[in-house]
mmCIF file of C-alpha atoms in Angstrom:
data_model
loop_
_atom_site.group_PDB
_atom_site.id
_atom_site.type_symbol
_atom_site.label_atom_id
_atom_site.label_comp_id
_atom_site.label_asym_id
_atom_site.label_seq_id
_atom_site.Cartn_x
_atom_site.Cartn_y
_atom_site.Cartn_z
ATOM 1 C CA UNK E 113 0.000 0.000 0.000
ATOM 2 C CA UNK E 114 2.830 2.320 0.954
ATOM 3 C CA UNK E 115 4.367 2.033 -2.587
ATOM 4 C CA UNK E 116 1.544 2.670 -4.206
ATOM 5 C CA UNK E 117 0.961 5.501 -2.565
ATOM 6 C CA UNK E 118 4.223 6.531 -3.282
ATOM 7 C CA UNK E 119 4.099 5.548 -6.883
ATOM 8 C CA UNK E 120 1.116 7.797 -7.062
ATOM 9 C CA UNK E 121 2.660 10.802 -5.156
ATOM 10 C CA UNK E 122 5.853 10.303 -7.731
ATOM 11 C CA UNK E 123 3.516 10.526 -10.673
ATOM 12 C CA UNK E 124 1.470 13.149 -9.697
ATOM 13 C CA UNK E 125 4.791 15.069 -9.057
ATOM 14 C CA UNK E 126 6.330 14.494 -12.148
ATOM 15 C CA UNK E 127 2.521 15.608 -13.995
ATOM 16 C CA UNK E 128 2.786 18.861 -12.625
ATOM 17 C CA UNK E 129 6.201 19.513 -13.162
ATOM 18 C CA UNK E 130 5.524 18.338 -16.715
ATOM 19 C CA UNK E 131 2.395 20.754 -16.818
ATOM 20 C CA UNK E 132 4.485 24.192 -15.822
ATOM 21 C CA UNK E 133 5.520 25.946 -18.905
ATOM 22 C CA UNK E 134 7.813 28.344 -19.399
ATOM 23 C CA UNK E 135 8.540 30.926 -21.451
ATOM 24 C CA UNK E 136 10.949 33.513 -22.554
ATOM 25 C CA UNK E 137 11.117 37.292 -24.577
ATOM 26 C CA UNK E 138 13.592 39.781 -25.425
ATOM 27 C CA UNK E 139 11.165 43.468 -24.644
ATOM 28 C CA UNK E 140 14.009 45.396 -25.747
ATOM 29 C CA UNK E 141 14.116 44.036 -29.697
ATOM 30 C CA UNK E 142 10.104 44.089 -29.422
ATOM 31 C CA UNK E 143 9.903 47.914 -28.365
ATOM 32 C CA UNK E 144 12.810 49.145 -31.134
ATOM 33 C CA UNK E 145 10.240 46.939 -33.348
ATOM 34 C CA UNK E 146 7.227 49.286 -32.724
ATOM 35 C CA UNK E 147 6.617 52.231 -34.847
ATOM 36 C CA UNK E 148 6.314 54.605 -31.912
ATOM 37 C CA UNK E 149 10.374 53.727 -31.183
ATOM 38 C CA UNK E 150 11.167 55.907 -33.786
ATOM 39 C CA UNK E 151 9.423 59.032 -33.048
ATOM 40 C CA UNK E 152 10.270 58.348 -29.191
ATOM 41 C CA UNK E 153 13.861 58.331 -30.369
ATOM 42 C CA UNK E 154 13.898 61.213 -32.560
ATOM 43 C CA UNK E 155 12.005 63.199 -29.797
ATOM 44 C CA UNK E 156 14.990 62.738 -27.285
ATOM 45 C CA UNK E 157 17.633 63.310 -29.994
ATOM 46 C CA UNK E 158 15.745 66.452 -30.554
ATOM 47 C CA UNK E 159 15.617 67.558 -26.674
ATOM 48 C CA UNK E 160 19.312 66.083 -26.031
ATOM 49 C CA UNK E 161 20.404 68.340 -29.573
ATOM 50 C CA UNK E 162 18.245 71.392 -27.548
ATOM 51 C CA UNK E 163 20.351 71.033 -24.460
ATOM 52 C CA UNK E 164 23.513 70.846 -26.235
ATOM 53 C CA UNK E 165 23.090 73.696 -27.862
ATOM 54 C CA UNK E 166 22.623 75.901 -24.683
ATOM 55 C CA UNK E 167 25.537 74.126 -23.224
ATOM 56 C CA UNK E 168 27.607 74.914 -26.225
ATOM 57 C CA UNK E 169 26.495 78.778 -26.115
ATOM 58 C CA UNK E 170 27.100 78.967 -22.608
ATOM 59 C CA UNK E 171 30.332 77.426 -23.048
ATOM 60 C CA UNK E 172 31.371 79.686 -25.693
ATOM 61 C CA UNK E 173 29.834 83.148 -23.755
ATOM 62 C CA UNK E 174 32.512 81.170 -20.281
ATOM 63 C CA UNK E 175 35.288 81.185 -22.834
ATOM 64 C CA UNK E 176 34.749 84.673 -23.942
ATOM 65 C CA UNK E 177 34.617 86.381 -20.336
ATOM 66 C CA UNK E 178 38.302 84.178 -19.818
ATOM 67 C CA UNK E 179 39.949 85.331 -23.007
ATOM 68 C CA UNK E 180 38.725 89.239 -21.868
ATOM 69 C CA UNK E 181 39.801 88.539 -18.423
ATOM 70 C CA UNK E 182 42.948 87.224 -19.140
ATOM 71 C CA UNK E 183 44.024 89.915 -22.331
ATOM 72 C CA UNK E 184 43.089 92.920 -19.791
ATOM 73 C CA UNK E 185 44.356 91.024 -16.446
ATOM 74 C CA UNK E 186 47.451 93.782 -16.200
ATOM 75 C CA UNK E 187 45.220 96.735 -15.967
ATOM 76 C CA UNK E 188 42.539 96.161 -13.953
ATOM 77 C CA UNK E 189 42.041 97.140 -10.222
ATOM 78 C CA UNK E 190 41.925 94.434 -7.797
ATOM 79 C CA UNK E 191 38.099 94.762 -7.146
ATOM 80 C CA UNK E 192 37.883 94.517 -10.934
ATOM 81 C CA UNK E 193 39.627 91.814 -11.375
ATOM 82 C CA UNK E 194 37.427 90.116 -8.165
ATOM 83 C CA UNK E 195 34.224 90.766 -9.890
ATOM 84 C CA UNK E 196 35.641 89.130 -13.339
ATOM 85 C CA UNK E 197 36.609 86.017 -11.383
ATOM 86 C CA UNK E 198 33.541 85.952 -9.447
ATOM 87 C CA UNK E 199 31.381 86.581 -12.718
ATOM 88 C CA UNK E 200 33.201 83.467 -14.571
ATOM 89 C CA UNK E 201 32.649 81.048 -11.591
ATOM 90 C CA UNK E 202 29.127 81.904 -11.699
ATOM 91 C CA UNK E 203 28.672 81.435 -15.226
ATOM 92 C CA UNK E 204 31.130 78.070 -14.610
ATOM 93 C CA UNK E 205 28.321 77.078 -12.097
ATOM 94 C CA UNK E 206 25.447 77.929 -13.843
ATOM 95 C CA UNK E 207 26.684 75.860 -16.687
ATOM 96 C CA UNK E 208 27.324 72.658 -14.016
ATOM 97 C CA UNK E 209 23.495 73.595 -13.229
ATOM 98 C CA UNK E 210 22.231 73.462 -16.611
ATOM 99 C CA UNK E 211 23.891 70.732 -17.327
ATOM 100 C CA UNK E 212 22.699 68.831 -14.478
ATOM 101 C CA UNK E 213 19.458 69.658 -14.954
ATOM 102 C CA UNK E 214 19.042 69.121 -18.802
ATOM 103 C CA UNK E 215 20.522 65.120 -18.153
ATOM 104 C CA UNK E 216 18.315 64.841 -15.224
ATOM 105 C CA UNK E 217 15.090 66.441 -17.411
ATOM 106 C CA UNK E 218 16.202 63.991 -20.945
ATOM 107 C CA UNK E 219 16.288 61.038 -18.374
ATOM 108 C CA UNK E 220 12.439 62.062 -17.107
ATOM 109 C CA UNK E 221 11.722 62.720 -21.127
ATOM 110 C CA UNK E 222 13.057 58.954 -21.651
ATOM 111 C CA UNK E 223 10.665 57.275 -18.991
ATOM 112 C CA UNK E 224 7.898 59.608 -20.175
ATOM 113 C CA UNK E 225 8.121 58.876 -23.936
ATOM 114 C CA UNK E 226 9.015 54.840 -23.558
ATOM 115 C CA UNK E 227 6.690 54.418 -20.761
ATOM 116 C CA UNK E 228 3.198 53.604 -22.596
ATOM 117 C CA UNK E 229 5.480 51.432 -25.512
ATOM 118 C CA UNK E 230 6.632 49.472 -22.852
ATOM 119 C CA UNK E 231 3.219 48.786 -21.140
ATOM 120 C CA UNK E 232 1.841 48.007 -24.040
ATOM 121 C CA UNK E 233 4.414 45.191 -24.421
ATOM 122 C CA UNK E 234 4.061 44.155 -21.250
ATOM 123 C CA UNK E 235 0.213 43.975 -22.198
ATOM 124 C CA UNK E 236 1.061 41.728 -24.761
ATOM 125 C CA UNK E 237 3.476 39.907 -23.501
ATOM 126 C CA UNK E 238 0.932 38.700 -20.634
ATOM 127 C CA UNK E 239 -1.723 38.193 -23.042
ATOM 128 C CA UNK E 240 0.254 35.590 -25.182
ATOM 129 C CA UNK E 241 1.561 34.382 -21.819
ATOM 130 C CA UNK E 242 -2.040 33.479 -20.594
ATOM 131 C CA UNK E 243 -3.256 32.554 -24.013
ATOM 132 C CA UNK E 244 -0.062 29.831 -23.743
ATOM 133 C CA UNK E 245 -0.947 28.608 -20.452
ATOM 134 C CA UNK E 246 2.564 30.070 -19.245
ATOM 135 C CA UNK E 247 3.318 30.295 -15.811
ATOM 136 C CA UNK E 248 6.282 32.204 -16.117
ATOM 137 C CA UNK E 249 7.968 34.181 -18.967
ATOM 138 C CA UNK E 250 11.461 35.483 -18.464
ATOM 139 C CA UNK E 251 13.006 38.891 -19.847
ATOM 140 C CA UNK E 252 15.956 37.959 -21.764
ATOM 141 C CA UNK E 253 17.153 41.543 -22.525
ATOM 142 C CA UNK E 254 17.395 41.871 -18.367
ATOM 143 C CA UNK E 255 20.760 39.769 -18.265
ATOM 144 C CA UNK E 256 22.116 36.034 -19.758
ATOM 145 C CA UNK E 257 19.900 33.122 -17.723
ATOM 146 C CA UNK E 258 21.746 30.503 -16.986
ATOM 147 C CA UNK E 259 19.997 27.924 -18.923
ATOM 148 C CA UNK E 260 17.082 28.282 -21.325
ATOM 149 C CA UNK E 261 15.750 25.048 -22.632
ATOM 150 C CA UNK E 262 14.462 24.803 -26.159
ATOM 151 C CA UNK E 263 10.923 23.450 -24.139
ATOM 152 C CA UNK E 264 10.964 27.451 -23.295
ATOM 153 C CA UNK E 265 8.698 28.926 -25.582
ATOM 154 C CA UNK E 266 10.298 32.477 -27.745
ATOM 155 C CA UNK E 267 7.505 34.697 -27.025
ATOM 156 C CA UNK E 268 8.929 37.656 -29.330
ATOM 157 C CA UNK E 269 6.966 36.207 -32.390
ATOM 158 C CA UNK E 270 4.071 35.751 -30.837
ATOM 159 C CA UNK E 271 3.950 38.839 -28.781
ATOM 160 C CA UNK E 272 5.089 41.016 -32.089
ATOM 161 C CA UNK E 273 1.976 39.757 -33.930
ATOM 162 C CA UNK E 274 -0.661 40.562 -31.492
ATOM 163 C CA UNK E 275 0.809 43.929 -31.640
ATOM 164 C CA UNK E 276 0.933 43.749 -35.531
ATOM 165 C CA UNK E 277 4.494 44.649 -36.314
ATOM 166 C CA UNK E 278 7.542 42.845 -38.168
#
């Protein structure tokens, strides 16, 4: 009796291990496969071009003010020659500001502009997911797994045509 209920236990084990499917996607070559990647690109290209501009100009008025300050240097007073300094660094730091706050500004742009692509991938993805009877699918683009087996089932076609792209 005791080995049959062990024979059953093993059985039933081996049933639901054999029942749990897996499968596996790569978001990132799904999302620069939609035809809003584009414009999102090209939108922050635009901003990032924007930002470097001002930097440049900014850049170019510091440079300016250090060329003056250094060609007239000999004949200027002391409390001249303070102010000059003191204008510079505040131009220097205004500049550190900018530039601070332009990266910080493209990197809220970048979550803004990919953030409704990506959830409707991840809509996808967990629609094919639950259409497949998946219990788990696993990111690829998030790092190397250790093992994939080929019983893993490549979600990127299948997710890529319920969202009607190539």
């Amino acid at each position: 009796m005791k080995r049959m209920i062990l024979a059953v236990g093993i059985l039933s084990m081996a049933f639901a291990l054999h029942a749990q499917k897996f499968g596996h996607v790569t978001a990132e070559m799904i999302v620069q496969a939609m035809p809003e990647y584009d414009s999102a690109v090209a939108k922050l290209q635009e901003l990032q071009q924007h930002y470097e501009l001002e930097i440049e100009r900014i850049q170019v008025e510091i440079n300016k003010k250090i060329e003056e300050f250094n060609q007239g240097e000999a004949t200027m007073s002391d409390l001249i020659k303070e102010a000059k300094a003191s204008e510079i660094q505040e131009l220097q730091m205004r500049l550190q500001n900018y530039s601070q706050t332009a990266q910080q500004d493209l990197q809220q742009q970048q979550v803004m502009v990919f953030q409704p692509v990506m959830e409707e991938v991840r809509a996808a993805i967990s629609e094919v997911a639950k259409e497949n009877g998946l219990l788990y699918v696993f990111d690829m683009s998030q790092g190397n797994p250790v093992y994939a087996s080929e019983e893993s089932l490549d979600l990127v076609p299948l997710v890529k045509a319920k969202l009607g792209i190539q």
